[in-house]
Coordinates of C-alpha atoms and ligand atoms in Angstrom, one line a residue:
X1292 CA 19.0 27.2 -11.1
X1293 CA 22.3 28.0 -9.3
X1294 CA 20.0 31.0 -7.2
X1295 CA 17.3 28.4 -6.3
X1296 CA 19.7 25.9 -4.4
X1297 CA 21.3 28.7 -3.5
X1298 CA 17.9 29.6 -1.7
X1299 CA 16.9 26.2 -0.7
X1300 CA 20.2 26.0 1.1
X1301 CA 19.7 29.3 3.0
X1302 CA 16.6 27.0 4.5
X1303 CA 18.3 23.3 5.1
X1304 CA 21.6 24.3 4.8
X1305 CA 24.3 23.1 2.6
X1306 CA 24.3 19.3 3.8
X1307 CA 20.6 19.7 3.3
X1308 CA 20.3 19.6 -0.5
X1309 CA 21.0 16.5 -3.3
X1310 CA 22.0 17.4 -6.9
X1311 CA 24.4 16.2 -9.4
X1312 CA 26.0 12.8 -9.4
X1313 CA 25.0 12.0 -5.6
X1314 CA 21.7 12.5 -6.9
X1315 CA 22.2 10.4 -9.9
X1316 CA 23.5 7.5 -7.0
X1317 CA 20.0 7.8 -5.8
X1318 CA 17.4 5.0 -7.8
X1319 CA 14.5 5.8 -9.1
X1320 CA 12.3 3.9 -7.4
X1321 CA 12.4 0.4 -5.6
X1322 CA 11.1 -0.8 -8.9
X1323 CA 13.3 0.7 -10.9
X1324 CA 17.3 1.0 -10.5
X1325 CA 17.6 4.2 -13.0
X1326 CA 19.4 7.2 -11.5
X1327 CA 17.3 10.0 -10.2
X1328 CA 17.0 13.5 -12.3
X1329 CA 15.6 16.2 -10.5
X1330 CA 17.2 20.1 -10.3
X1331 CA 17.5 19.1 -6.9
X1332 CA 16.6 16.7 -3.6
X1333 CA 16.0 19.0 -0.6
X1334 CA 15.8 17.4 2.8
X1335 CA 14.0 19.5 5.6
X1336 CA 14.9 18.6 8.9
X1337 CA 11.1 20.3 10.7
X1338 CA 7.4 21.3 9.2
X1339 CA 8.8 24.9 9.1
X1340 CA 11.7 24.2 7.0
X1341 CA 9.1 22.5 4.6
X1342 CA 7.2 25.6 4.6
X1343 CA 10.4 28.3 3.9
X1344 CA 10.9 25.6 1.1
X1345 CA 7.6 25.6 -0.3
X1346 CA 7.2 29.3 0.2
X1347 CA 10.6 29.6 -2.3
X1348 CA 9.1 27.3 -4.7
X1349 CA 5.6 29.0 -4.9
X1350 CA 7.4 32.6 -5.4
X1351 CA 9.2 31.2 -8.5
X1352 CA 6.6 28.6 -10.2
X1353 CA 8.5 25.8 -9.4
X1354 CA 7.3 22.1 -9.0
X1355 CA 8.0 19.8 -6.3
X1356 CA 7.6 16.2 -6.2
X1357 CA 7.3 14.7 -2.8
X1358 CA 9.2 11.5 -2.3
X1359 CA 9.0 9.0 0.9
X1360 CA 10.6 5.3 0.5
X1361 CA 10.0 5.4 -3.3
X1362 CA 7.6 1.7 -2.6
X1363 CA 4.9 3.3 -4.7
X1364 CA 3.5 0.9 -7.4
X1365 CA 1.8 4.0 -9.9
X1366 CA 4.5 6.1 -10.4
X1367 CA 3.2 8.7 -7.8
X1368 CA 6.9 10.0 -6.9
X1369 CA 8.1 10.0 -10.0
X1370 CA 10.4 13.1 -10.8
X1371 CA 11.5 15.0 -13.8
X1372 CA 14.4 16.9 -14.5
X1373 CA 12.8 20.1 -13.9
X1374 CA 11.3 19.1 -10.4
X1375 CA 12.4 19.8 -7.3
X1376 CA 12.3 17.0 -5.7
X1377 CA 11.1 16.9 -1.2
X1378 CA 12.1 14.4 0.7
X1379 CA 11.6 13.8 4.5
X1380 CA 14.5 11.4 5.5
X1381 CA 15.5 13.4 8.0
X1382 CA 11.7 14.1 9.8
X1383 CA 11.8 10.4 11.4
X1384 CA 11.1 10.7 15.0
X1385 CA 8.2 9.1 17.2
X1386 CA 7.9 12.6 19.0
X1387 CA 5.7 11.2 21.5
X1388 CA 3.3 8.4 22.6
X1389 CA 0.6 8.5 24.9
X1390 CA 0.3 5.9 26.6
X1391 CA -3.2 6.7 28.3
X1392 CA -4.9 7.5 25.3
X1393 CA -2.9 4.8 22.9
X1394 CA -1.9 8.0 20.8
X1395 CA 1.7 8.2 18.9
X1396 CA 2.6 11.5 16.9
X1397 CA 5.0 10.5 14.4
X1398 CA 7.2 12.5 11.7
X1399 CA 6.1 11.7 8.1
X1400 CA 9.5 10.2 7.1
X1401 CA 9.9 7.5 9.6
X1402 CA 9.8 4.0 7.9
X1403 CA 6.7 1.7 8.9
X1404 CA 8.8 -1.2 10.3
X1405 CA 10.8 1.0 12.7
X1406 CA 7.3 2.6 14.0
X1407 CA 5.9 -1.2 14.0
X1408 CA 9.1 -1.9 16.3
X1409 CA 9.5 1.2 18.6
X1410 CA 5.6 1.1 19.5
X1411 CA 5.5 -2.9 20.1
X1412 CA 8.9 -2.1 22.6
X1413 CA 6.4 0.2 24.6
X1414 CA 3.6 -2.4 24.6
X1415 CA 1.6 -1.2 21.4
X1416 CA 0.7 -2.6 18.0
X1417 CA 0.5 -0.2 15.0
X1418 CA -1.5 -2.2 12.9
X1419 CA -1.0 -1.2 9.3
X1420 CA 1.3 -3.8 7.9
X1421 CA 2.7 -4.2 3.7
X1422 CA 5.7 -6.3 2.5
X1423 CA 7.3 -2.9 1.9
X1424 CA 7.4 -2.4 5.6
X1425 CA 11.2 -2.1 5.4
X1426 CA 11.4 1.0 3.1
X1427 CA 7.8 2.7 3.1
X1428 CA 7.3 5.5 5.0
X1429 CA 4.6 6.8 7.2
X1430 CA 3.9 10.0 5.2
X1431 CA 4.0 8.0 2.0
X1432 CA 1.6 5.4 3.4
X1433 CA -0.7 8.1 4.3
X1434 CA -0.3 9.7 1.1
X1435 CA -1.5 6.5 -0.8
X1436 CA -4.2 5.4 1.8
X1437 CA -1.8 2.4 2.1
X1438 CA -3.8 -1.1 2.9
X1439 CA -1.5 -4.4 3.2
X1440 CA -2.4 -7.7 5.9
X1441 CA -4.4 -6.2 8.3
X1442 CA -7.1 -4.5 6.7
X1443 CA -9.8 -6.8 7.5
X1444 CA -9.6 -6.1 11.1
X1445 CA -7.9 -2.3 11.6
X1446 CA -9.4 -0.8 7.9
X1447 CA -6.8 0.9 5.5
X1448 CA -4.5 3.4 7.2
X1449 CA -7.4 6.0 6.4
X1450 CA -9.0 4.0 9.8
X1451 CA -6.2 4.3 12.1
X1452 CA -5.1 7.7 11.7
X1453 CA -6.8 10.4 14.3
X1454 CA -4.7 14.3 12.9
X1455 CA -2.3 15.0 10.5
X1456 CA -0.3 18.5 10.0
X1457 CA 0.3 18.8 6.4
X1458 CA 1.8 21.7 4.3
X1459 CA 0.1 23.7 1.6
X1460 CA 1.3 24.5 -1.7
X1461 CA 2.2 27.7 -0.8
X1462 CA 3.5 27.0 2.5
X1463 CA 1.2 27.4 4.8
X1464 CA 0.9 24.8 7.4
X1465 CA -2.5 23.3 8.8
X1466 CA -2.3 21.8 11.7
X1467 CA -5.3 19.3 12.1
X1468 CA -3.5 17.4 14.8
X1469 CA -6.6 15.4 16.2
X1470 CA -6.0 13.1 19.0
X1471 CA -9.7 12.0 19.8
X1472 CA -11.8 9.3 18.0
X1473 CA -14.8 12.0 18.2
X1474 CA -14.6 15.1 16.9
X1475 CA -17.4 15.9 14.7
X1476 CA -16.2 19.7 14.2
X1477 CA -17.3 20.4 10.8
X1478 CA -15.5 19.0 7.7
X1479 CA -13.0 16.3 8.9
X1480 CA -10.3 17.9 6.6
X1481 CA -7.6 15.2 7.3
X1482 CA -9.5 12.6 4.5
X1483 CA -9.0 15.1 2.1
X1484 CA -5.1 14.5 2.0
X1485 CA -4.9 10.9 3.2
X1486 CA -5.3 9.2 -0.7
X1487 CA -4.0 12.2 -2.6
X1488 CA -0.9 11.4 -3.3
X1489 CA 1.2 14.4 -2.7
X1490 CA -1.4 16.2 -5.1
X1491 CA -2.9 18.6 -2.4
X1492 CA -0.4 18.9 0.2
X1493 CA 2.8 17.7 2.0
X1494 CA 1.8 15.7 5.0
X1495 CA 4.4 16.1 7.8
X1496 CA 3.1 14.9 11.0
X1497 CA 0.4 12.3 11.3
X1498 CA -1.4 11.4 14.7
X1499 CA -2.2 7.9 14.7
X1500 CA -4.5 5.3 17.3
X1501 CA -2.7 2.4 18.8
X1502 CA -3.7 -1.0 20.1
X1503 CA -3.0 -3.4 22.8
X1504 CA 0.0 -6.1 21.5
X1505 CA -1.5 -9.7 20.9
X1506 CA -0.8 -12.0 23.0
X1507 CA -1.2 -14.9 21.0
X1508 CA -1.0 -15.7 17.1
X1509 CA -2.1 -18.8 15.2
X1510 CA -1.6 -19.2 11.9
X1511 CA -2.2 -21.7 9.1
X1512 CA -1.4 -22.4 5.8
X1513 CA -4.5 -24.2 4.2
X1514 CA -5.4 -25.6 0.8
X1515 CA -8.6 -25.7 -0.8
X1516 CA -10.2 -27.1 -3.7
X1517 CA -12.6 -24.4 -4.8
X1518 CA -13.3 -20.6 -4.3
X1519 CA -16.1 -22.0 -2.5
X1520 CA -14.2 -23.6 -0.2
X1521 CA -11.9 -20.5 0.3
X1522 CA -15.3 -18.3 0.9
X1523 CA -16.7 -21.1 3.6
X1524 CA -13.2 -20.6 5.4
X1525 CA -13.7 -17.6 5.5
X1526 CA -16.9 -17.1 6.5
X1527 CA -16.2 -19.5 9.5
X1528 CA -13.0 -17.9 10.2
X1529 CA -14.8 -14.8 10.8
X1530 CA -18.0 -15.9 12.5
X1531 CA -16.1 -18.4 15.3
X1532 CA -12.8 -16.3 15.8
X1533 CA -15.1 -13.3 18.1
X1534 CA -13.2 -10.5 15.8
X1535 CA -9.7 -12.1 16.1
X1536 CA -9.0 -12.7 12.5
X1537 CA -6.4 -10.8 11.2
X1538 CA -5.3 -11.7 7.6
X1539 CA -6.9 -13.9 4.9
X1540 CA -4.2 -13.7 2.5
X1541 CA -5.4 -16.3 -1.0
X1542 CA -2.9 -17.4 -4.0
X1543 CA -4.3 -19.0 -6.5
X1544 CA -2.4 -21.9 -7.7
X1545 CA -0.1 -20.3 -10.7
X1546 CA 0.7 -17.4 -7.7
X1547 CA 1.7 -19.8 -5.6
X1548 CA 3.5 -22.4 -8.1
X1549 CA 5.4 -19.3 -9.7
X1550 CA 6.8 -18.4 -6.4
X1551 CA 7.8 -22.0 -4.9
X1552 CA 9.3 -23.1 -8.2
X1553 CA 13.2 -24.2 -7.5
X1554 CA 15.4 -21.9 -6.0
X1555 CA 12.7 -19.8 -4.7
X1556 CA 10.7 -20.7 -1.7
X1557 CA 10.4 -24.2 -0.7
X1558 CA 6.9 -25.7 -0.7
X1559 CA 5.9 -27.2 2.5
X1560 CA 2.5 -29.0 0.9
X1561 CA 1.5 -30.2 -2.3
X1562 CA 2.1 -27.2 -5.2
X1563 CA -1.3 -28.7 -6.9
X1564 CA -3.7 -27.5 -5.2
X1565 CA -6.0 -25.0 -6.7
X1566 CA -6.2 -22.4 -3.8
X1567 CA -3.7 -21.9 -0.9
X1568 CA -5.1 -19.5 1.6
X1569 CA -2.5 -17.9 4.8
X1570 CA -4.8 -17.4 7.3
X1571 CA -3.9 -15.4 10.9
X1572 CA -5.8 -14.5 14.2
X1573 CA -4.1 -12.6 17.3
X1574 CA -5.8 -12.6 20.7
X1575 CA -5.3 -11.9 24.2
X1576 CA -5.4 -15.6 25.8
X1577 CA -2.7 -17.8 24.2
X1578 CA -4.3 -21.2 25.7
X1579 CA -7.9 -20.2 24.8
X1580 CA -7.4 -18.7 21.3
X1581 CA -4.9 -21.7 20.3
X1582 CA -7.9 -24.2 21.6
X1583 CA -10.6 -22.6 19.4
X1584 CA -8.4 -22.6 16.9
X1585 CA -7.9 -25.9 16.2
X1586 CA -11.5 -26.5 17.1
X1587 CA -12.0 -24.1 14.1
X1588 CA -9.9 -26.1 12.1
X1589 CA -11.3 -29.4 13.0
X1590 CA -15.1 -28.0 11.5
X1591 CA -13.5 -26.9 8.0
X1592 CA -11.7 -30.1 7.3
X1593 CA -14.9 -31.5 8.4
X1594 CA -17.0 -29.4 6.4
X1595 CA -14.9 -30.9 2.9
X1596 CA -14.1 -27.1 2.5
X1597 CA -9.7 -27.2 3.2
X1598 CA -7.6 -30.3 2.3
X1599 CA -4.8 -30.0 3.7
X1600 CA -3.0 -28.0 6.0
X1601 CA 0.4 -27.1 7.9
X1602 CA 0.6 -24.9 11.2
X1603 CA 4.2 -23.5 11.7
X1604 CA 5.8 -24.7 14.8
X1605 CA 8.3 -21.9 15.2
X1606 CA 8.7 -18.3 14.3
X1607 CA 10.8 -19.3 11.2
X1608 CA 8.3 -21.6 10.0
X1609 CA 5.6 -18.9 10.2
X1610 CA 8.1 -16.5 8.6
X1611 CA 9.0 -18.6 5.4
X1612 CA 5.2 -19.0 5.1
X1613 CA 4.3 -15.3 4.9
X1614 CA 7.4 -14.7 2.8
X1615 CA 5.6 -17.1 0.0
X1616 CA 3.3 -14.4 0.5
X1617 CA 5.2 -11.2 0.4
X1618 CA 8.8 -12.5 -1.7
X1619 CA 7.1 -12.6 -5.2
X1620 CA 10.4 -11.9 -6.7
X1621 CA 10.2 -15.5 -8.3
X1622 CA 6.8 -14.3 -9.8
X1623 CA 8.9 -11.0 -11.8
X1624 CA 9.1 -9.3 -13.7
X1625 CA 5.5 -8.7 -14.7
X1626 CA 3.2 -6.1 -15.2
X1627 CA 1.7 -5.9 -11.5
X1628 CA -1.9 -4.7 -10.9
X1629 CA -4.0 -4.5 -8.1
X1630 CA -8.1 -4.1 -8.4
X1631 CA -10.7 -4.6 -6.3
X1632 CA -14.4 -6.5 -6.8
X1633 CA -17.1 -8.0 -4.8
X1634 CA -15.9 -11.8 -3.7
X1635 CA -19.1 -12.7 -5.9
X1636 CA -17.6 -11.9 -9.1
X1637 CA -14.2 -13.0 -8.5
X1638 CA -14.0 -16.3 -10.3
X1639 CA -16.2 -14.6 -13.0
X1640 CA -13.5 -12.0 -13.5
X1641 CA -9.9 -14.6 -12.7
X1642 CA -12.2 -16.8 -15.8
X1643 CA -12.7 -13.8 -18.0
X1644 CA -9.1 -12.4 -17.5
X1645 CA -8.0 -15.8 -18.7
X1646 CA -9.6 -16.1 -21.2
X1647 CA -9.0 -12.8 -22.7
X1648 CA -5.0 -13.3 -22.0
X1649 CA -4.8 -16.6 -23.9
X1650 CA -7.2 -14.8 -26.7
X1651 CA -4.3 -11.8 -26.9
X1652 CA -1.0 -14.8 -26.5
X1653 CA -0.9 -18.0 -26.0
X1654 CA 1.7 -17.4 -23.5
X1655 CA 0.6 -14.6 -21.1
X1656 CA -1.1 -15.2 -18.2
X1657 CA -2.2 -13.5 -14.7
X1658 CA -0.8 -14.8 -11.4
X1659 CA -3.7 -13.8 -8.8
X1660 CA -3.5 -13.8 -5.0
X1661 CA -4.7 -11.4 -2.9
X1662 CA -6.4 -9.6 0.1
X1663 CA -9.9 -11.4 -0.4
X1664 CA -11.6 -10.4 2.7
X1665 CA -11.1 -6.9 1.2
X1666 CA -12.2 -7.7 -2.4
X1667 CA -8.4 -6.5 -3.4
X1668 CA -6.3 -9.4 -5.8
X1669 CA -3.3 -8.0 -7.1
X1670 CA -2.6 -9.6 -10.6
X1671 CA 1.1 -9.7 -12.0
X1672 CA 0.6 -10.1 -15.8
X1673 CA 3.7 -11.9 -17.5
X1674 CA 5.1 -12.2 -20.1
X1675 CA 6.7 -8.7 -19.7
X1676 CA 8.6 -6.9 -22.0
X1677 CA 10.0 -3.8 -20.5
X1678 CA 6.5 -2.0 -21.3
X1679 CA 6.1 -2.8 -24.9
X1680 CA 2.5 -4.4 -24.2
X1681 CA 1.8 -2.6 -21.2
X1682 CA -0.9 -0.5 -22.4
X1683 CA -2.5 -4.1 -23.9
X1684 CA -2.2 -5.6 -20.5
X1685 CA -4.0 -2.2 -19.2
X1686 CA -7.0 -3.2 -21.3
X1687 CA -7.2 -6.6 -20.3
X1688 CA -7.1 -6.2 -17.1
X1689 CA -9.8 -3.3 -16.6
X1690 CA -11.9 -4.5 -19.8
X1691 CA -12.5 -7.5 -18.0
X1692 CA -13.6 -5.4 -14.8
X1693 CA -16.5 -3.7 -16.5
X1694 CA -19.9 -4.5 -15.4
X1695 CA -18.6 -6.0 -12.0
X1696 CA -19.1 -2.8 -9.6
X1697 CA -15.1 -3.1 -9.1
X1698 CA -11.9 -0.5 -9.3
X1699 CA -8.8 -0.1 -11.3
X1700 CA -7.4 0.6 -7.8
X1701 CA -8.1 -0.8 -4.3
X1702 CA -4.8 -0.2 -2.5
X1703 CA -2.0 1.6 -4.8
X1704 CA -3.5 4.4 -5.9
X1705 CA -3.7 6.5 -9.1
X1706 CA -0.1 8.5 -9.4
X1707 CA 1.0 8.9 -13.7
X1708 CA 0.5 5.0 -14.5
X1709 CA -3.2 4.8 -13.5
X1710 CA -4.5 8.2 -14.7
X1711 CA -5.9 7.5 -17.6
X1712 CA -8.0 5.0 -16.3
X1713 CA -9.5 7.1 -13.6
X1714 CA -12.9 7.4 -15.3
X1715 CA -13.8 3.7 -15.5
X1716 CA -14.1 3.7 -11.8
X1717 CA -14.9 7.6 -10.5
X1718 CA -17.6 9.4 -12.4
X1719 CA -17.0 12.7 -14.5
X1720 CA -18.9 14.5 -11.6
X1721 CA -16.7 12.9 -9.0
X1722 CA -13.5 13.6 -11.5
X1723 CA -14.8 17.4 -11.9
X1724 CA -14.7 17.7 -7.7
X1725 CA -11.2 16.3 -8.1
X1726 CA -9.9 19.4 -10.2
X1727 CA -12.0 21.7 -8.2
X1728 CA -10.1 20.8 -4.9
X1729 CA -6.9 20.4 -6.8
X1730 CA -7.4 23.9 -8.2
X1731 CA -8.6 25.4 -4.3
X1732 CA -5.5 24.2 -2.5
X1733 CA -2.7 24.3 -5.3
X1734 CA -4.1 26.9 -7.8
X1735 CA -0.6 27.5 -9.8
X1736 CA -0.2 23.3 -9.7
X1737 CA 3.1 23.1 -8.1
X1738 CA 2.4 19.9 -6.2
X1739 CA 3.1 16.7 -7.8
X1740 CA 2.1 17.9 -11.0
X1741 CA 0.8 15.8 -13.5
X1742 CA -0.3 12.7 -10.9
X1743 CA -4.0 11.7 -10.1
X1744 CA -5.4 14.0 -12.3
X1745 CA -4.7 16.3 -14.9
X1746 CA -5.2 19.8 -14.0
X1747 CA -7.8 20.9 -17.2
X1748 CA -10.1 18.8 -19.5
Ligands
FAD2624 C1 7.1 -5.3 -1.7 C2 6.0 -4.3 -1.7 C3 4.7 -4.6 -1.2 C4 3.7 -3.7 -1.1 N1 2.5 -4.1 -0.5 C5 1.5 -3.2 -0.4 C6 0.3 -3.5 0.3 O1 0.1 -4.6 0.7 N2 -0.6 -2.5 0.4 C7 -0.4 -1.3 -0.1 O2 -1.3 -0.4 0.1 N3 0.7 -0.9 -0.8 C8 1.7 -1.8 -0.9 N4 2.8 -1.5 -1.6 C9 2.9 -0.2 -2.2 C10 3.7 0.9 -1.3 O3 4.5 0.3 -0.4 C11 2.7 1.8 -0.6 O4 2.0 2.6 -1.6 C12 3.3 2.8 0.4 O5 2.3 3.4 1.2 C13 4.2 3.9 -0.3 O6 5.0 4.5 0.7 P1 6.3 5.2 0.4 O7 6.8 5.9 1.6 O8 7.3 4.3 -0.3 O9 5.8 6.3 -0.7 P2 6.5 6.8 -2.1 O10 6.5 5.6 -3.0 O11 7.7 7.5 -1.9 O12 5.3 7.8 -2.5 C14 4.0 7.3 -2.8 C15 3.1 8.6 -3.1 O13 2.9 9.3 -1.9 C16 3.4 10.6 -2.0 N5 4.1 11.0 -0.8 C17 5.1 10.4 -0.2 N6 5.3 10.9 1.0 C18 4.5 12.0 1.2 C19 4.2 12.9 2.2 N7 4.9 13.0 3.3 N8 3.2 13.8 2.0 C20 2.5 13.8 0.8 N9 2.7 12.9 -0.2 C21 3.7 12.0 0.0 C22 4.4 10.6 -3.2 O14 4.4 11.8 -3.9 C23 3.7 9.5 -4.1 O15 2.6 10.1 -4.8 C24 3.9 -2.4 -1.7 C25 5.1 -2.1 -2.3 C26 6.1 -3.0 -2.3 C27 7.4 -2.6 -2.9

């Protein structure tokens, strides 16, 4: 083991490596405060030092896990104590934006919210946008097909990036580093990796499209009596606002009640009302937009769909409404999932997921909010019991999916804790295609071992 760091070091250097109590410092995951256990945590500073480090591992059989800001929800990163573990902490930089073209080339390590930051200082918005903003990293958000707020408007991050350069399992590098919209040049490769999960290669570089900053953002906090009323809003929302909506965030009452309970975040309406819906558009004409806005407003109070409502008059007042949103910490812990289903069939499935909780315990139940528009709720599943009922919850949750054209995953992905649920949404053909690619591009399975997929029936 000694002769591998020894070798990892002749590639990042001394400073460049992780092992022993320093790495045990290091947590798990953001979920879970356990020390790291890896042979090692190697930092490349550039694609090629990935590469010499790859090229190592491939000559001697070894795995490597490939870790970003450890947000994940499935366990994707997760390392053993035999795994190498790759991290790219130190591959951060925006290395250049274009601003012609509205193109940025970023490293795979830099964090979201820094990117988010730097571009909006040189007049662009990246849109892609998850409460993990702080910690999450670009290559890990690529590697999970990460969705968040925005999706309705931008699509998942699938949408927004144009090339990627991403490292093969036995080090070769493939540089697909697209900066056009069009390029119809055979099989767009790129798709392959964004969504795999560090399964079929180690993405290092990502090229990704840009838009114009809004000038203008309304939001409001509305309440509705029915999941009729929520679709109505909707469906106004996105016929009157000329493309302008961007998030359509809904809690269901225990969501929101959980999460505004003392001590937590304070309640600026009435915590009885069955739906709560955050609700955002960004434009380019401040006057305008906030007019047809309220003119919007006006028609759904009208309409008997909302009743009641509070606009935030300041950027803190907007802020501590999204953070009812995005703070669920009041809501943990639980067992957190996150599926996705026509609108049509959501109250079908909230009422059979009830229903089937209170059969199992009369004292479990399943907070829902979600990313509607996108037919993705995220469920948090309490009471929890540091996974003693876990793999019950698991068969709640997805029983009650069957027969509804939905997914076990819309947004987190697959990683360990998903895996054995794959088949109830991909098909065995679909599945088979999986372990042929996996088999093309990392024959001796040295890549995140173990996740998505297993390797063999
Ligand atoms: C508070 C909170 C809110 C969240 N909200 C959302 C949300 O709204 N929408 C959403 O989609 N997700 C959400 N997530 C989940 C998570 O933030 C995303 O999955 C995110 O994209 C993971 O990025 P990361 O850098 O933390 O990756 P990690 O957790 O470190 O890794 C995730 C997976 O990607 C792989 N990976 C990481 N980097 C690379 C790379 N460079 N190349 C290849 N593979 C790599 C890992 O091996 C692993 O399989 C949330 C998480 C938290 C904690």
């Amino acid at each position: 083991m000694d002769d591998l760091i020894d070798r990892l070091q002749q590639v990042v250097g001394q400073n460049g490596t992780v092992s022993g109590p320093d790495l045990a410092e290091r947590a798990v995951s953001y979920w879970d405060s356990s020390p790291t256990e890896a042979k090692v945590l190697v930092r490349p500073k550039s694609t090629q030092e990935v590469s010499d480090i790859l090229r190592v591992c491939h000559e001697r059989g070894q795995a490597v896990v490939i870790q970003g800001g450890l947000t994940g929800v499935v366990e994707g990163a997760l390392a053993g104590t035999d795994d190498v573990i790759l991290s790219l902490e130190k591959m951060t930089a925006i290395e250049s934006v274009d601003l012609m073209d509205g193109v940025a080339v970023i490293q795979a390590g830099a964090i979201l919210q820094t990117v988010q930051e730097q571009l909006a200082e040189q007049g662009f918005l990246f849109p892609l946008d998850l409460g993990a903003r702080g910690s999450c990293t670009i290559g890990g958000n690529v590697a999970t097909n990460a969705g968040g707020m925005n999706v309705l408007r931008f699509g998942m991050i699938r949408n927004l990036v144009l090339g990627l350069e991403v490292v093969l399992a036995d080090g070769t590098v493939l540089s697909s580093m697209n900066q056009m919209l069009k390029n119809n040049t055979g099989y767009d490769l790129k798709q392959l990796f964004i969504g795999s999960e560090g399964t079929l290669g180690i993405v290092t570089r990502v090229v990704v499209k840009l838009f114009p900053l809004p000038k203008s953002r309304q939001t409001v906090l509305l309440a509705t009596e029915s999941f009729d009323g929520v679709v109505n809003v909707l469906k106004t929302m996105q016929s009157d606002l000329a493309g302008t909506l961007s998030a359509y965030e809904v809690m269901w009452n225990n969501y929101f009640s959980s999460v505004t309970v003392e001590g937590a975040h304070s309640s600026p309406v009435s915590r009885e009302y069955p739906y709560y819906v955050l609700v955002e558009a960004e434009g380019a004409d401040p006057d305008a937009d906030e007019q047809r806005f309220q003119k919007i407003l006006e028609k759904v109070f009208e309409a008997g769909d909302v009743i009641d409502a509070v606009i935030p008059k300041s950027r803190a007042e907007r802020d501590a409404l999204w953070s009812i949103r995005e703070d669920f910490e009041a809501a943990l812990p639980a067992y957190l999932y996150d599926i996705s289903l026509p609108i049509r069939s959501m109250t079908t499935y909230v009422d059979r997921l009830e229903k089937a909780l209170t059969a199992w315990r009369s004292d479990a139940s399943g907070l829902v909010f979600g990313h509607i528009a996108d037919g993705n709720l995220h469920i948090f599943v309490t009471p929890f019991d540091d996974g003693f009922h876990h793999e019950r919850c698991n068969e709640i949750v997805y029983g009650c999916l069957a027969g509804l054209n939905g997914s076990i995953s819309a947004e987190h992905g697959i990683g360990l804790e998903k895996k054995k649920w794959l088949g109830n949404t991909r098909s065995e053909g679909e599945i088979k295609l999986m372990r042929g690619l996996k088999g093309l591009l990392d024959p001796t399975n040295l890549l995140n071992p173990g996740k998505v997929i297993d390797r063999a029936n």
